[in-house]
Amino acid sequence: MNFKSIIPIKEVSIKELFSFKMSFSNVTMAMITLGLVALFTAGAITYFIEGHHAYNVTREHPWGLIIGMYVFFVVSSTGLCIMSSIGHVFGVKEFEIIGKRAILGAILTICTGFLVIALEIGHPVRMVIYNILTPGFTSAIWWMGTLYGLYLCFIIFEFIFLIRNDHKWSKIFGLGGLLVGIAAHSNLGAVFGFLIARPIANGVFFPIYFILSAMITGSYLLFLMYGFRYKMNFPKEVEDMLVKLAKILGLLLAILMFFEIWRMLTSIYGGVPGRAEIAKHILMSPNFLVGEVLLGMLIPFIIILVSKGKNIKGLVWASILGMVGIFFMRYDLVHDTQLMPLQLLKIREYQLPPSLVEYFPSFAEIAISIGGIGVCLLVYYFAEKFFNLDYDK
């Protein structure tokens, strides 16, 4: 069977594959991408030589930057999947043009997330084997891995049928991918929400917050994808779609800020040991105030509010800041959850309260995590060469 009969692939020569228009933005992007890929390679080599000793994680702080980056990538994937479903699953015509590009992005980001976490798990092949042989139905992490594996299968088939312009089957697999993706992603939030020993995370907030923040992440990525695709010179139909997307993004950001305010208020007001202390620490942290609030929420929201969603070029640039803010959200989520030592629950009056757990990522952790972005960008570049990702009317 001819592979091209299953997935239409463009005929691309070696020269065309590695050629691009020589402009400042293209050359800069190429240099950044190759630099990040080199960084990832250096981090992976360090890990293969030194093993987990290359990481600064400890028994007190077992989840590090790589876990945060895994969450960053899978959140991006789910967000792109959800936003793409507005068009070809729910039939909103203006959003049909994003289907192929968004689903390709969803596939690449979740695969990059799997690649990154494979270098943290240590034995990913063994994990897959025992995930099947000895399933842990009461484990949120088992469900996370299983659901994300199923989700990846759905969106791969969805992409195949989108490329073939078979809208009947792409809608069926798109709906399946959407439902399983939401289940998987809310379950990822439950991995944190089920942590009774970590009061700052325990509760119903994270399963809902993960879905909301995923949609915001997907919106930021769509602005970046189309800003890069059209070099800020948008066709009318793309501009109309991005204006509507901006208004959706503004609403989502408003809801997220509402969520964050009440999360902090309920954490501080209750005076729960381990929750109020960490909430106060978070509120004084530059990661939260500058990274999450200013870059991740306020700047994009203000641009949308002032321009009524019509400043598309401004929103493309703001989406870069937004993605930086999303990164801090994921890192802080993992790090802040582990700040308070578990021994806090055993404190008596004659004991001194323990200090917060200190952690800073090692070179290998930083290289693998940040370098993973370069791997994703590089594969996306080649995918653009081989597939027609623009909408066929």
Short mmCIF file of C-alpha atoms in Angstrom, two decimals:
data_model
loop_
_atom_site.label_atom_id
_atom_site.label_comp_id
_atom_site.label_asym_id
_atom_site.label_seq_id
_atom_site.Cartn_x
_atom_site.Cartn_y
_atom_site.Cartn_z
CA MET A 1 0.00 0.00 0.00
CA ASN A 2 1.29 3.45 -0.95
CA PHE A 3 1.77 5.60 2.17
CA LYS A 4 0.87 8.72 0.19
CA SER A 5 -2.55 7.25 -0.55
CA ILE A 6 -3.22 7.29 3.20
CA ILE A 7 -1.69 10.68 4.03
CA PRO A 8 -1.23 13.17 1.18
CA ILE A 9 2.37 14.41 1.38
CA LYS A 10 3.86 17.12 -0.80
CA GLU A 11 6.80 16.27 -3.04
CA VAL A 12 9.72 18.13 -1.46
CA SER A 13 13.31 18.04 -2.65
CA ILE A 14 16.25 18.21 -0.25
CA LYS A 15 16.99 21.72 -1.46
CA GLU A 16 13.40 22.86 -0.83
CA LEU A 17 13.39 21.15 2.56
CA PHE A 18 16.25 23.24 3.90
CA SER A 19 15.56 26.45 2.02
CA PHE A 20 13.72 29.45 3.38
CA LYS A 21 13.46 33.14 2.62
CA MET A 22 16.51 34.95 3.95
CA SER A 23 15.02 37.54 6.27
CA PHE A 24 16.04 38.71 9.71
CA SER A 25 13.06 37.01 11.39
CA ASN A 26 13.60 33.69 9.58
CA VAL A 27 17.34 33.58 10.25
CA THR A 28 16.80 34.52 13.90
CA MET A 29 14.15 31.84 14.29
CA ALA A 30 16.38 29.23 12.65
CA MET A 31 19.31 30.11 14.92
CA ILE A 32 17.13 30.00 18.05
CA THR A 33 15.65 26.64 17.03
CA LEU A 34 19.01 25.03 16.28
CA GLY A 35 20.46 26.46 19.48
CA LEU A 36 17.62 24.97 21.52
CA VAL A 37 18.01 21.59 19.80
CA ALA A 38 21.73 21.64 20.63
CA LEU A 39 20.86 22.51 24.23
CA PHE A 40 18.42 19.58 24.41
CA THR A 41 21.07 17.25 22.99
CA ALA A 42 23.62 18.41 25.57
CA GLY A 43 21.13 17.88 28.40
CA ALA A 44 20.15 14.42 27.15
CA ILE A 45 23.81 13.36 26.81
CA THR A 46 24.50 14.60 30.35
CA TYR A 47 21.57 12.54 31.60
CA PHE A 48 22.67 9.38 29.76
CA ILE A 49 26.18 9.73 31.24
CA GLU A 50 25.25 10.63 34.82
CA GLY A 51 21.72 9.28 35.18
CA HIS A 52 19.43 10.94 37.72
CA HIS A 53 22.48 12.37 39.48
CA ALA A 54 22.40 14.99 36.71
CA TYR A 55 19.20 16.39 38.23
CA ASN A 56 18.84 18.47 41.38
CA VAL A 57 15.67 16.71 42.54
CA THR A 58 15.72 15.22 46.05
CA ARG A 59 13.53 13.07 48.26
CA GLU A 60 12.11 16.29 49.72
CA HIS A 61 11.55 17.78 46.24
CA PRO A 62 11.11 14.77 43.92
CA TRP A 63 9.36 16.61 41.06
CA GLY A 64 11.51 19.14 39.24
CA LEU A 65 11.55 21.37 36.20
CA ILE A 66 11.16 18.47 33.77
CA ILE A 67 7.79 17.54 35.29
CA GLY A 68 6.74 21.18 34.99
CA MET A 69 7.81 21.21 31.33
CA TYR A 70 5.92 17.98 30.66
CA VAL A 71 2.79 19.67 32.02
CA PHE A 72 3.58 22.72 29.84
CA PHE A 73 3.63 20.61 26.66
CA VAL A 74 0.55 18.50 27.39
CA VAL A 75 -1.41 21.60 28.41
CA SER A 76 -0.42 23.14 25.06
CA SER A 77 -1.58 20.01 23.24
CA THR A 78 -4.96 19.84 24.98
CA GLY A 79 -5.49 23.56 24.46
CA LEU A 80 -4.86 23.32 20.71
CA CYS A 81 -7.18 20.32 20.48
CA ILE A 82 -9.99 22.11 22.33
CA MET A 83 -9.68 25.30 20.28
CA SER A 84 -9.52 23.41 16.98
CA SER A 85 -12.75 21.59 17.86
CA ILE A 86 -14.65 24.89 17.71
CA GLY A 87 -14.38 24.71 13.93
CA HIS A 88 -14.49 21.21 12.53
CA VAL A 89 -16.27 19.50 15.47
CA PHE A 90 -18.83 22.15 16.48
CA GLY A 91 -19.15 23.70 13.04
CA VAL A 92 -18.23 27.34 13.71
CA LYS A 93 -17.17 28.32 10.19
CA GLU A 94 -14.67 31.04 11.08
CA PHE A 95 -12.62 28.52 13.07
CA GLU A 96 -12.56 25.76 10.46
CA ILE A 97 -9.34 27.21 9.01
CA ILE A 98 -7.32 26.35 12.12
CA GLY A 99 -8.09 22.60 12.11
CA LYS A 100 -5.04 21.08 10.42
CA ARG A 101 -2.48 23.44 11.92
CA ALA A 102 -3.88 23.23 15.44
CA ILE A 103 -4.14 19.42 15.47
CA LEU A 104 -0.63 19.05 14.06
CA GLY A 105 0.54 21.33 16.88
CA ALA A 106 -1.39 19.20 19.38
CA ILE A 107 0.34 16.04 18.13
CA LEU A 108 3.82 17.59 18.19
CA THR A 109 3.48 19.19 21.62
CA ILE A 110 2.22 16.04 23.35
CA CYS A 111 4.94 13.94 21.66
CA THR A 112 7.52 16.47 22.86
CA GLY A 113 6.03 16.21 26.34
CA PHE A 114 6.40 12.43 26.19
CA LEU A 115 10.01 12.83 25.02
CA VAL A 116 10.85 15.20 27.86
CA ILE A 117 9.29 13.09 30.60
CA ALA A 118 10.89 9.92 29.16
CA LEU A 119 14.23 11.42 30.27
CA GLU A 120 12.83 11.88 33.78
CA ILE A 121 11.13 8.52 34.26
CA GLY A 122 14.31 6.55 33.66
CA HIS A 123 12.67 3.42 32.21
CA PRO A 124 9.88 4.58 29.85
CA VAL A 125 9.68 1.23 28.03
CA ARG A 126 9.28 -0.63 31.31
CA MET A 127 6.61 1.90 32.30
CA VAL A 128 4.59 1.11 29.14
CA ILE A 129 4.91 -2.65 29.71
CA TYR A 130 3.78 -2.59 33.34
CA ASN A 131 1.16 0.03 32.61
CA ILE A 132 -0.57 -2.72 30.59
CA LEU A 133 0.38 -5.79 32.68
CA THR A 134 -0.36 -4.33 36.11
CA PRO A 135 -2.86 -1.49 35.68
CA GLY A 136 -3.49 0.66 38.74
CA PHE A 137 -7.13 1.62 38.37
CA THR A 138 -7.06 3.64 41.60
CA SER A 139 -4.00 5.64 40.48
CA ALA A 140 -4.55 9.07 38.92
CA ILE A 141 -1.11 8.82 37.28
CA TRP A 142 -2.04 5.49 35.64
CA TRP A 143 -5.20 7.05 34.23
CA MET A 144 -3.20 10.05 33.06
CA GLY A 145 -0.79 7.90 31.03
CA THR A 146 -3.54 5.67 29.64
CA LEU A 147 -5.86 8.51 28.66
CA TYR A 148 -3.07 10.54 27.06
CA GLY A 149 -2.01 7.51 25.02
CA LEU A 150 -5.59 7.08 23.79
CA TYR A 151 -5.85 10.84 23.17
CA LEU A 152 -2.74 10.76 20.97
CA CYS A 153 -4.23 7.96 18.86
CA PHE A 154 -7.45 9.94 18.35
CA ILE A 155 -5.75 13.17 17.27
CA ILE A 156 -3.36 11.32 14.91
CA PHE A 157 -6.35 9.80 13.09
CA GLU A 158 -8.10 13.17 13.24
CA PHE A 159 -5.11 14.79 11.52
CA ILE A 160 -4.97 12.07 8.86
CA PHE A 161 -8.61 12.60 7.92
CA LEU A 162 -8.23 16.39 8.01
CA ILE A 163 -5.30 16.15 5.57
CA ARG A 164 -7.47 13.93 3.35
CA ASN A 165 -10.32 16.49 3.65
CA ASP A 166 -12.57 13.74 4.95
CA HIS A 167 -14.65 15.92 7.29
CA LYS A 168 -17.02 13.15 8.35
CA TRP A 169 -14.33 10.98 9.94
CA SER A 170 -12.23 13.93 11.12
CA LYS A 171 -15.26 15.15 13.06
CA ILE A 172 -15.79 11.71 14.64
CA PHE A 173 -12.14 11.36 15.72
CA GLY A 174 -12.04 15.04 16.63
CA LEU A 175 -14.95 14.59 19.02
CA GLY A 176 -13.29 11.49 20.47
CA GLY A 177 -10.00 13.33 20.88
CA LEU A 178 -11.77 16.28 22.51
CA LEU A 179 -13.61 14.12 25.06
CA VAL A 180 -10.62 11.93 25.90
CA GLY A 181 -8.31 14.96 25.96
CA ILE A 182 -10.53 16.79 28.44
CA ALA A 183 -10.76 13.63 30.56
CA ALA A 184 -6.98 13.17 30.45
CA HIS A 185 -6.22 16.78 31.21
CA SER A 186 -8.67 17.15 34.07
CA ASN A 187 -7.20 13.90 35.41
CA LEU A 188 -3.74 15.49 35.23
CA GLY A 189 -5.14 18.25 37.43
CA ALA A 190 -6.44 15.56 39.76
CA VAL A 191 -2.88 14.20 40.13
CA PHE A 192 -2.22 17.41 42.06
CA GLY A 193 -5.71 17.83 43.52
CA PHE A 194 -5.61 14.38 45.15
CA LEU A 195 -2.46 15.25 47.14
CA ILE A 196 -3.89 15.26 50.66
CA ALA A 197 -0.39 15.63 52.14
CA ARG A 198 0.10 18.85 50.10
CA PRO A 199 -2.67 21.21 51.32
CA ILE A 200 -1.87 23.96 48.78
CA ALA A 201 -2.80 21.59 45.93
CA ASN A 202 -5.51 19.43 47.48
CA GLY A 203 -9.04 20.15 46.29
CA VAL A 204 -11.23 20.55 43.22
CA PHE A 205 -9.48 23.64 41.83
CA PHE A 206 -6.80 22.06 39.66
CA PRO A 207 -8.92 19.73 37.45
CA ILE A 208 -10.99 22.76 36.36
CA TYR A 209 -8.03 25.15 36.25
CA PHE A 210 -6.11 22.82 33.94
CA ILE A 211 -8.86 22.87 31.31
CA LEU A 212 -9.24 26.66 31.52
CA SER A 213 -5.50 27.34 31.29
CA ALA A 214 -5.21 24.83 28.44
CA MET A 215 -7.69 26.82 26.35
CA ILE A 216 -5.72 30.01 27.06
CA THR A 217 -2.46 28.29 26.10
CA GLY A 218 -4.02 26.98 22.88
CA SER A 219 -5.20 30.51 22.02
CA TYR A 220 -1.71 31.98 22.56
CA LEU A 221 -0.19 29.29 20.35
CA LEU A 222 -2.69 29.92 17.57
CA PHE A 223 -1.76 33.62 17.52
CA LEU A 224 1.91 32.63 17.30
CA MET A 225 1.31 30.01 14.60
CA TYR A 226 -0.61 32.37 12.35
CA GLY A 227 1.63 35.34 13.09
CA PHE A 228 4.61 33.26 11.97
CA ARG A 229 2.73 31.72 9.02
CA TYR A 230 1.64 35.06 7.50
CA LYS A 231 4.47 37.31 8.79
CA MET A 232 1.83 39.63 10.29
CA ASN A 233 0.13 40.17 6.90
CA PHE A 234 -3.10 38.30 7.56
CA PRO A 235 -5.72 37.46 4.92
CA LYS A 236 -9.20 38.78 5.71
CA GLU A 237 -10.63 35.42 6.80
CA VAL A 238 -7.65 34.75 9.09
CA GLU A 239 -7.87 38.25 10.59
CA ASP A 240 -11.61 37.82 11.25
CA MET A 241 -10.94 34.49 12.95
CA LEU A 242 -8.17 35.94 15.12
CA VAL A 243 -10.37 38.86 16.20
CA LYS A 244 -13.02 36.39 17.38
CA LEU A 245 -10.31 34.27 19.01
CA ALA A 246 -9.06 37.38 20.82
CA LYS A 247 -12.50 37.97 22.32
CA ILE A 248 -12.70 34.35 23.47
CA LEU A 249 -9.21 34.68 24.94
CA GLY A 250 -10.21 37.85 26.79
CA LEU A 251 -13.15 36.06 28.39
CA LEU A 252 -10.98 33.09 29.36
CA LEU A 253 -8.34 35.38 30.91
CA ALA A 254 -11.01 37.19 32.93
CA ILE A 255 -12.29 33.86 34.28
CA LEU A 256 -8.73 32.71 35.06
CA MET A 257 -8.00 35.90 37.03
CA PHE A 258 -11.27 35.41 38.92
CA PHE A 259 -10.20 31.83 39.70
CA GLU A 260 -6.76 32.89 40.91
CA ILE A 261 -8.12 35.60 43.21
CA TRP A 262 -10.47 33.17 44.94
CA ARG A 263 -7.83 30.44 45.11
CA MET A 264 -5.55 32.76 47.06
CA LEU A 265 -8.34 34.15 49.25
CA THR A 266 -9.61 30.72 50.24
CA SER A 267 -6.05 29.48 50.87
CA ILE A 268 -5.19 32.39 53.18
CA TYR A 269 -8.58 32.78 54.89
CA GLY A 270 -8.88 29.17 56.03
CA GLY A 271 -5.59 29.23 57.94
CA VAL A 272 -4.97 25.59 57.02
CA PRO A 273 -1.38 24.64 58.04
CA GLY A 274 0.76 24.41 54.92
CA ARG A 275 -1.80 26.19 52.73
CA ALA A 276 -1.89 29.74 54.12
CA GLU A 277 1.91 29.90 54.47
CA ILE A 278 2.51 28.80 50.87
CA ALA A 279 -0.23 31.10 49.53
CA LYS A 280 1.46 34.09 51.19
CA HIS A 281 4.82 32.96 49.80
CA ILE A 282 3.32 32.67 46.29
CA LEU A 283 1.80 36.16 46.50
CA MET A 284 5.26 37.63 47.23
CA SER A 285 7.04 35.61 44.53
CA PRO A 286 8.31 37.37 41.36
CA ASN A 287 7.50 34.17 39.44
CA PHE A 288 3.84 34.65 40.31
CA LEU A 289 3.54 38.44 40.22
CA VAL A 290 5.67 39.09 37.12
CA GLY A 291 5.57 35.74 35.32
CA GLU A 292 2.06 34.44 35.87
CA VAL A 293 0.04 37.60 36.54
CA LEU A 294 1.75 40.32 34.48
CA LEU A 295 3.02 38.34 31.48
CA GLY A 296 0.59 35.45 31.49
CA MET A 297 -2.64 37.33 32.15
CA LEU A 298 -2.62 41.12 32.52
CA ILE A 299 -0.70 42.33 29.45
CA PRO A 300 -2.65 40.20 26.91
CA PHE A 301 -5.93 41.02 28.71
CA ILE A 302 -5.27 44.78 28.65
CA ILE A 303 -4.39 44.68 24.92
CA ILE A 304 -7.63 42.81 24.19
CA LEU A 305 -9.65 45.17 26.38
CA VAL A 306 -8.22 48.40 24.93
CA SER A 307 -8.36 47.30 21.27
CA LYS A 308 -11.59 45.27 21.60
CA GLY A 309 -9.63 42.32 20.24
CA LYS A 310 -8.67 44.08 16.99
CA ASN A 311 -4.96 44.64 17.67
CA ILE A 312 -3.91 41.30 16.18
CA LYS A 313 -0.24 42.19 15.72
CA GLY A 314 -0.05 43.36 19.32
CA LEU A 315 -1.65 40.12 20.47
CA VAL A 316 0.89 38.03 18.53
CA TRP A 317 3.69 39.74 20.45
CA ALA A 318 1.69 39.55 23.68
CA SER A 319 1.25 35.81 23.10
CA ILE A 320 5.03 35.38 23.37
CA LEU A 321 4.84 37.00 26.80
CA GLY A 322 1.75 34.92 27.53
CA MET A 323 3.60 31.68 26.80
CA VAL A 324 6.41 32.78 29.11
CA GLY A 325 3.75 33.34 31.74
CA ILE A 326 2.26 29.90 31.04
CA PHE A 327 5.72 28.39 31.57
CA PHE A 328 5.91 30.02 35.01
CA MET A 329 2.42 28.74 35.80
CA ARG A 330 3.54 25.17 35.11
CA TYR A 331 6.86 25.47 36.93
CA ASP A 332 5.30 27.19 39.94
CA LEU A 333 2.53 24.60 40.03
CA VAL A 334 5.08 21.81 40.49
CA HIS A 335 7.53 23.71 42.69
CA ASP A 336 5.08 25.48 45.01
CA THR A 337 3.26 22.22 45.70
CA GLN A 338 6.46 20.83 47.26
CA LEU A 339 7.66 23.94 49.10
CA MET A 340 6.30 22.96 52.50
CA PRO A 341 8.09 19.94 54.05
CA LEU A 342 5.80 17.05 54.90
CA GLN A 343 7.19 17.07 58.45
CA LEU A 344 5.01 20.13 59.09
CA LEU A 345 2.15 17.81 60.00
CA LYS A 346 4.26 16.33 62.85
CA ILE A 347 5.31 19.62 64.49
CA ARG A 348 4.88 19.98 68.23
CA GLU A 349 5.20 23.15 70.32
CA TYR A 350 8.78 22.38 71.39
CA GLN A 351 9.99 21.97 67.78
CA LEU A 352 11.10 24.72 65.44
CA PRO A 353 9.00 24.97 62.26
CA PRO A 354 10.88 23.64 59.22
CA SER A 355 12.10 26.01 56.53
CA LEU A 356 10.76 25.83 52.99
CA VAL A 357 12.31 23.24 50.68
CA GLU A 358 14.92 24.77 48.38
CA TYR A 359 15.28 23.69 44.76
CA PHE A 360 16.94 25.07 41.65
CA PRO A 361 17.11 23.09 38.38
CA SER A 362 20.46 21.67 37.22
CA PHE A 363 21.96 22.34 33.80
CA ALA A 364 20.63 19.01 32.51
CA GLU A 365 17.10 19.79 33.67
CA ILE A 366 17.16 23.28 32.12
CA ALA A 367 18.71 22.01 28.88
CA ILE A 368 16.22 19.16 28.41
CA SER A 369 13.20 21.29 29.36
CA ILE A 370 13.92 24.47 27.41
CA GLY A 371 15.62 22.53 24.60
CA GLY A 372 12.42 20.54 24.12
CA ILE A 373 10.85 23.69 22.67
CA GLY A 374 13.51 23.66 19.95
CA VAL A 375 12.80 20.00 19.13
CA CYS A 376 9.10 20.81 18.78
CA LEU A 377 9.80 23.85 16.57
CA LEU A 378 12.18 21.88 14.34
CA VAL A 379 9.68 19.07 13.72
CA TYR A 380 6.92 21.64 13.11
CA TYR A 381 9.13 23.32 10.47
CA PHE A 382 9.57 20.03 8.57
CA ALA A 383 5.87 19.16 8.95
CA GLU A 384 4.97 22.48 7.31
CA LYS A 385 7.13 21.50 4.35
CA PHE A 386 5.50 18.08 3.89
CA PHE A 387 1.83 18.83 4.63
CA ASN A 388 -0.64 21.37 3.32
CA LEU A 389 -1.80 22.90 6.58
CA ASP A 390 -3.88 25.70 5.09
CA TYR A 391 -7.64 25.35 4.92
CA ASP A 392 -9.12 23.88 1.73
CA LYS A 393 -12.52 25.35 1.07
#
